[in-house]
Amino acid sequence: MVAAEVEIDVALVRALLAAQHPDLADRPLRVVAEGWDNVLVLLGDDLAVRLPRREAAAPLIEHEQQVLPRLVERLPVPVPAPVRRGSPSTDPPYPWSWSVVPWFAGHRAAAVPRWRRRRLAGPLAAFLDALHRPADDAPVNPVRGVPLTTRDEAVRRRLADPRVRHADRLERVWQDALAAPVHDGHALWLHGDPHPGNLVVDDDAGLAAVVDFGDVTAGDPATDLATAWLTFDTAGREAFRSGLAHRYPAGDPVWVRALGWAVAMATAMVVDSSAEHDWLPPLGAAALTQVLADS
């Protein structure tokens, strides 16, 4: 993981709240996650504070602040639309925007066996069906929703890594995806990264929330449909695709491109994940197994 450019702790968060949202400043605070881009601090038992830990991530928080309030009303699954916004501060010193968001109790779907994730197929299909609507003013994202050809160099680098098994077969999948007809319709709203680490499930493995919209953008829906292989086993994938068949029927080349996006995302998990995210390489390897099962 890249080093934090700003060290975020409970004292800093409490000072920011006291300065900008004093009615929340006396609630208990606890750091619950420190990711590549952001730190998440539990605020009481129903809110969380989400703060960038490095400059490159700062625009992603702003994208969430701009987009999620506009999308939340039409989405059938809870999402972390900000309930309060924080601004850059000199006292205490903190250079970027930050958010107070709802806290969703549960755990990430990546910790649930694939066969149990089948329960997510219908709700996740409904979520993407509602999300994938034309967008004219979405944030630009150079690595999501774009033509697969723009990801070719990165994917081939990963396929050459010995940690990626059956690279020759995966390369054929990738070539087929590159050769598929490109998305020529309206750019659609995309989550950008709906892998099972960004799906919150409840104790019964039901879909409680979809989180981490830092990659939100517009473009080719195949990017989001890659979750068919990232998240599900064969039975779950069939249910997921059935739930979207009215939008993306079986013969639609969007599914060929989605398979390519699954290769792109899963190889990134295997090769480019840091030691702090040791759950990602096994997730990526399992997704590649699912890709090969359909190839």
Coordinates of C-alpha atoms in Angstrom, one line a residue:
M1 CA 0.0 0.0 0.0
V2 CA 1.2 3.5 -0.8
A3 CA 2.1 5.5 2.3
A4 CA -0.5 7.8 3.7
E5 CA 0.1 11.5 2.9
V6 CA -2.0 12.5 5.9
E7 CA -2.1 10.4 9.1
I8 CA -5.7 10.1 10.1
D9 CA -6.6 9.2 13.6
V10 CA -9.5 9.6 16.0
A11 CA -8.2 12.9 17.3
L12 CA -8.1 14.5 13.9
V13 CA -11.6 13.2 13.0
R14 CA -13.0 14.5 16.3
A15 CA -11.4 17.9 15.7
L16 CA -12.8 18.1 12.2
L17 CA -16.3 17.2 13.4
A18 CA -16.0 19.7 16.3
A19 CA -15.2 22.5 13.8
Q20 CA -17.7 21.7 11.0
H21 CA -20.4 19.4 12.5
P22 CA -20.3 20.0 16.3
D23 CA -23.5 18.1 16.9
L24 CA -21.7 14.9 15.9
A25 CA -18.4 15.6 17.7
D26 CA -19.3 13.9 21.0
R27 CA -20.2 10.5 19.5
P28 CA -17.8 7.5 19.9
L29 CA -15.2 7.2 17.2
R30 CA -13.3 4.1 16.1
V31 CA -11.0 3.6 13.0
V32 CA -12.5 0.5 11.3
A33 CA -10.7 0.4 7.9
E34 CA -7.7 1.9 6.2
G35 CA -7.7 1.2 2.5
W36 CA -5.5 2.2 -0.4
D37 CA -7.3 5.5 -0.8
N38 CA -9.5 6.2 2.3
V39 CA -9.8 5.7 6.0
L40 CA -13.2 4.8 7.4
V41 CA -14.0 5.8 11.0
L42 CA -17.1 4.5 12.7
L43 CA -19.2 7.4 14.2
G44 CA -21.5 6.1 16.9
D45 CA -23.3 3.0 15.6
D46 CA -25.1 4.3 12.5
L47 CA -22.7 6.7 10.7
A48 CA -19.1 6.6 9.5
V49 CA -16.6 9.3 8.4
R50 CA -14.8 8.6 5.1
L51 CA -11.6 10.6 4.6
P52 CA -9.0 10.4 1.8
R53 CA -5.5 9.5 3.0
R54 CA -3.7 10.7 -0.1
E55 CA -4.2 13.4 -2.7
A56 CA -4.9 11.0 -5.6
A57 CA -8.0 9.8 -3.8
A58 CA -9.4 13.2 -3.0
P59 CA -11.4 13.6 -6.2
L60 CA -13.0 10.3 -5.7
I61 CA -14.7 11.5 -2.5
E62 CA -15.9 14.5 -4.3
H63 CA -17.3 12.3 -7.1
E64 CA -19.3 10.4 -4.5
Q65 CA -20.6 13.6 -3.0
Q66 CA -21.7 14.9 -6.4
V67 CA -23.2 11.8 -7.8
L68 CA -24.7 9.7 -5.0
P69 CA -27.4 12.2 -3.8
R70 CA -28.7 12.2 -7.4
L71 CA -28.8 8.4 -7.7
V72 CA -29.8 7.2 -4.3
E73 CA -33.6 7.7 -4.8
R74 CA -33.8 5.4 -7.8
L75 CA -31.6 2.6 -6.4
P76 CA -33.3 -0.4 -4.8
V77 CA -30.3 -1.2 -2.6
P78 CA -28.8 1.1 0.1
V79 CA -25.7 3.1 -0.9
P80 CA -23.5 5.4 1.2
A81 CA -24.9 8.8 0.0
P82 CA -23.3 11.4 2.2
V83 CA -25.5 12.8 5.0
R84 CA -22.9 15.5 5.8
R85 CA -20.0 17.0 3.9
G86 CA -16.7 18.1 5.3
S87 CA -14.4 20.7 3.7
P88 CA -10.7 21.2 3.7
S89 CA -9.5 22.7 6.9
T90 CA -6.6 24.7 8.3
D91 CA -7.6 24.2 11.9
P92 CA -7.3 21.3 12.3
P93 CA -5.1 20.9 9.3
Y94 CA -6.6 18.6 6.7
P95 CA -6.4 19.4 3.0
W96 CA -9.3 17.6 1.3
S97 CA -13.1 17.1 1.3
W98 CA -14.5 14.3 3.4
S99 CA -17.9 12.8 4.1
V100 CA -20.1 11.5 6.8
V101 CA -22.0 8.5 5.4
P102 CA -24.5 5.9 6.7
W103 CA -22.9 2.9 8.4
F104 CA -24.2 -0.5 7.1
A105 CA -23.9 -3.3 9.5
G106 CA -22.7 -6.6 8.1
H107 CA -19.6 -7.9 6.3
R108 CA -18.2 -7.9 2.8
A109 CA -19.5 -10.5 0.4
A110 CA -16.0 -11.5 -0.4
A111 CA -15.9 -13.3 3.0
V112 CA -19.0 -15.4 2.1
P113 CA -18.5 -18.6 0.1
R114 CA -19.6 -18.3 -3.5
W115 CA -22.4 -20.7 -3.3
R116 CA -24.0 -18.5 -0.5
R117 CA -23.6 -15.5 -2.7
R118 CA -26.3 -16.8 -5.0
R119 CA -28.8 -15.0 -2.9
L120 CA -27.3 -11.7 -4.1
A121 CA -27.9 -12.5 -7.8
G122 CA -31.4 -11.1 -8.1
P123 CA -30.8 -8.0 -5.9
L124 CA -27.5 -7.1 -7.6
A125 CA -29.1 -7.5 -11.0
A126 CA -31.9 -5.2 -9.9
F127 CA -29.4 -2.7 -8.6
L128 CA -27.5 -2.6 -11.9
D129 CA -30.6 -2.4 -13.9
A130 CA -31.7 0.7 -12.0
L131 CA -28.2 2.2 -12.1
H132 CA -27.5 1.7 -15.8
R133 CA -29.3 4.8 -17.1
P134 CA -27.9 7.4 -19.6
A135 CA -25.5 9.8 -18.1
D136 CA -24.3 13.1 -19.6
D137 CA -22.2 14.6 -16.8
A138 CA -20.6 11.7 -14.9
P139 CA -17.1 11.9 -13.6
V140 CA -14.4 10.8 -16.0
N141 CA -12.6 7.6 -15.1
P142 CA -9.7 6.5 -17.4
V143 CA -9.8 2.8 -16.3
R144 CA -13.6 2.1 -16.0
G145 CA -16.2 2.1 -18.7
V146 CA -13.6 2.7 -21.4
P147 CA -12.9 0.6 -24.5
L148 CA -11.0 -2.6 -23.5
T149 CA -8.2 -1.7 -26.0
T150 CA -7.1 1.0 -23.5
R151 CA -6.5 -1.7 -20.9
D152 CA -4.5 -4.0 -23.2
E153 CA -1.0 -3.1 -22.1
A154 CA -1.9 -3.5 -18.4
V155 CA -3.7 -6.8 -18.8
R156 CA -0.9 -8.3 -20.9
R157 CA 1.7 -7.3 -18.2
R158 CA -0.4 -9.1 -15.6
L159 CA -0.9 -12.2 -17.8
A160 CA 2.9 -12.5 -18.1
D161 CA 3.2 -12.7 -14.3
P162 CA 3.7 -16.3 -13.0
R163 CA 1.1 -15.8 -10.3
V164 CA -1.6 -15.8 -13.0
R165 CA -2.3 -19.5 -13.8
H166 CA -3.5 -20.7 -17.2
A167 CA -2.4 -17.4 -18.8
D168 CA -2.5 -18.8 -22.3
R169 CA -6.2 -19.7 -22.0
L170 CA -6.9 -16.3 -20.4
E171 CA -5.1 -14.5 -23.2
R172 CA -7.5 -16.2 -25.7
V173 CA -10.5 -14.9 -23.6
W174 CA -8.9 -11.5 -23.6
Q175 CA -8.4 -11.5 -27.4
D176 CA -12.0 -12.5 -27.9
A177 CA -13.1 -9.6 -25.7
L178 CA -10.9 -7.2 -27.6
A179 CA -12.4 -8.4 -30.9
A180 CA -16.0 -8.0 -29.7
P181 CA -18.1 -5.1 -31.0
V182 CA -17.5 -2.0 -28.9
H183 CA -20.3 -0.3 -26.9
D184 CA -21.9 2.1 -29.3
G185 CA -24.9 3.3 -27.2
H186 CA -25.3 6.0 -24.7
A187 CA -22.8 6.1 -21.9
L188 CA -24.5 4.6 -18.9
W189 CA -24.0 5.3 -15.2
L190 CA -21.6 2.7 -13.7
H191 CA -20.5 1.8 -10.2
G192 CA -17.1 1.0 -11.7
D193 CA -16.0 -1.6 -9.2
P194 CA -18.9 -3.9 -8.0
H195 CA -16.7 -6.8 -6.8
P196 CA -17.8 -8.7 -3.7
G197 CA -15.5 -6.6 -1.5
N198 CA -17.8 -3.7 -2.2
L199 CA -21.0 -5.6 -1.4
V200 CA -22.2 -5.6 2.2
V201 CA -24.2 -8.7 3.2
D202 CA -26.2 -9.3 6.3
D203 CA -26.0 -12.4 8.5
D204 CA -28.3 -14.3 6.1
A205 CA -26.0 -13.4 3.2
G206 CA -28.6 -11.0 1.8
L207 CA -27.5 -7.8 0.1
A208 CA -27.5 -5.1 2.7
A209 CA -25.7 -2.3 0.7
V210 CA -23.4 -1.5 -2.3
V211 CA -20.5 0.7 -1.2
D212 CA -17.3 2.4 -2.4
F213 CA -18.4 4.5 -5.4
G214 CA -15.0 6.0 -5.8
D215 CA -14.8 4.7 -9.4
V216 CA -18.3 6.0 -10.3
T217 CA -18.4 7.0 -14.0
A218 CA -20.3 6.5 -17.2
G219 CA -19.6 4.2 -20.2
D220 CA -19.8 0.6 -21.2
P221 CA -22.0 -1.4 -18.9
A222 CA -19.7 -4.4 -19.5
T223 CA -17.5 -3.0 -16.8
D224 CA -20.1 -3.6 -14.1
L225 CA -21.3 -6.9 -15.6
A226 CA -17.9 -8.4 -14.9
T227 CA -19.2 -9.0 -11.4
A228 CA -20.9 -12.1 -12.8
W229 CA -17.5 -13.8 -12.6
L230 CA -16.0 -11.8 -9.8
T231 CA -18.9 -12.5 -7.4
F232 CA -20.8 -15.7 -8.4
D233 CA -20.4 -19.4 -9.1
T234 CA -22.1 -20.9 -12.2
A235 CA -25.6 -21.1 -10.6
G236 CA -25.3 -17.6 -9.2
R237 CA -24.1 -16.3 -12.5
E238 CA -27.0 -17.8 -14.4
A239 CA -29.4 -16.2 -12.0
F240 CA -27.7 -12.9 -12.3
R241 CA -27.7 -12.9 -16.0
S242 CA -31.3 -14.1 -16.1
G243 CA -32.2 -11.0 -13.9
L244 CA -30.7 -8.8 -16.6
A245 CA -31.8 -10.6 -19.7
H246 CA -34.4 -8.0 -20.6
R247 CA -31.5 -5.4 -20.8
Y248 CA -28.6 -7.6 -21.8
P249 CA -29.8 -10.8 -23.6
A250 CA -27.5 -13.9 -23.9
G251 CA -26.3 -13.1 -27.4
D252 CA -25.4 -9.4 -26.6
P253 CA -21.7 -8.8 -27.1
V254 CA -21.7 -6.9 -23.8
W255 CA -21.2 -10.3 -22.1
V256 CA -18.1 -11.0 -24.2
R257 CA -16.7 -7.6 -23.1
A258 CA -17.8 -8.3 -19.5
L259 CA -15.7 -11.5 -19.6
G260 CA -12.8 -9.4 -20.7
W261 CA -13.4 -6.9 -17.9
A262 CA -13.4 -9.8 -15.5
V263 CA -10.0 -10.9 -16.7
A264 CA -8.7 -7.3 -16.4
M265 CA -10.0 -6.9 -12.8
A266 CA -9.2 -10.3 -11.5
T267 CA -5.6 -10.2 -12.8
A268 CA -5.2 -6.9 -11.1
M269 CA -6.3 -8.5 -7.8
V270 CA -3.8 -11.3 -8.3
V271 CA -0.8 -9.3 -9.4
D272 CA -1.2 -5.7 -8.1
S273 CA -2.8 -6.1 -4.7
S274 CA -0.7 -5.0 -1.7
A275 CA 0.1 -7.1 1.4
E276 CA -2.5 -5.2 3.4
H277 CA -5.2 -6.6 1.1
D278 CA -4.3 -10.2 1.4
W279 CA -8.0 -11.2 0.7
L280 CA -7.9 -9.8 -2.9
P281 CA -5.5 -12.2 -4.6
P282 CA -7.5 -15.3 -3.7
L283 CA -10.7 -13.5 -4.8
G284 CA -9.0 -12.7 -8.1
A285 CA -7.8 -16.3 -8.6
A286 CA -11.2 -17.7 -7.9
A287 CA -12.7 -15.2 -10.4
L288 CA -10.3 -16.3 -13.1
T289 CA -11.4 -19.9 -12.4
Q290 CA -14.9 -18.9 -13.1
V291 CA -13.8 -17.1 -16.3
L292 CA -12.2 -20.3 -17.5
A293 CA -15.3 -22.3 -16.6
D294 CA -17.2 -20.3 -19.1
S295 CA -14.5 -20.3 -21.8

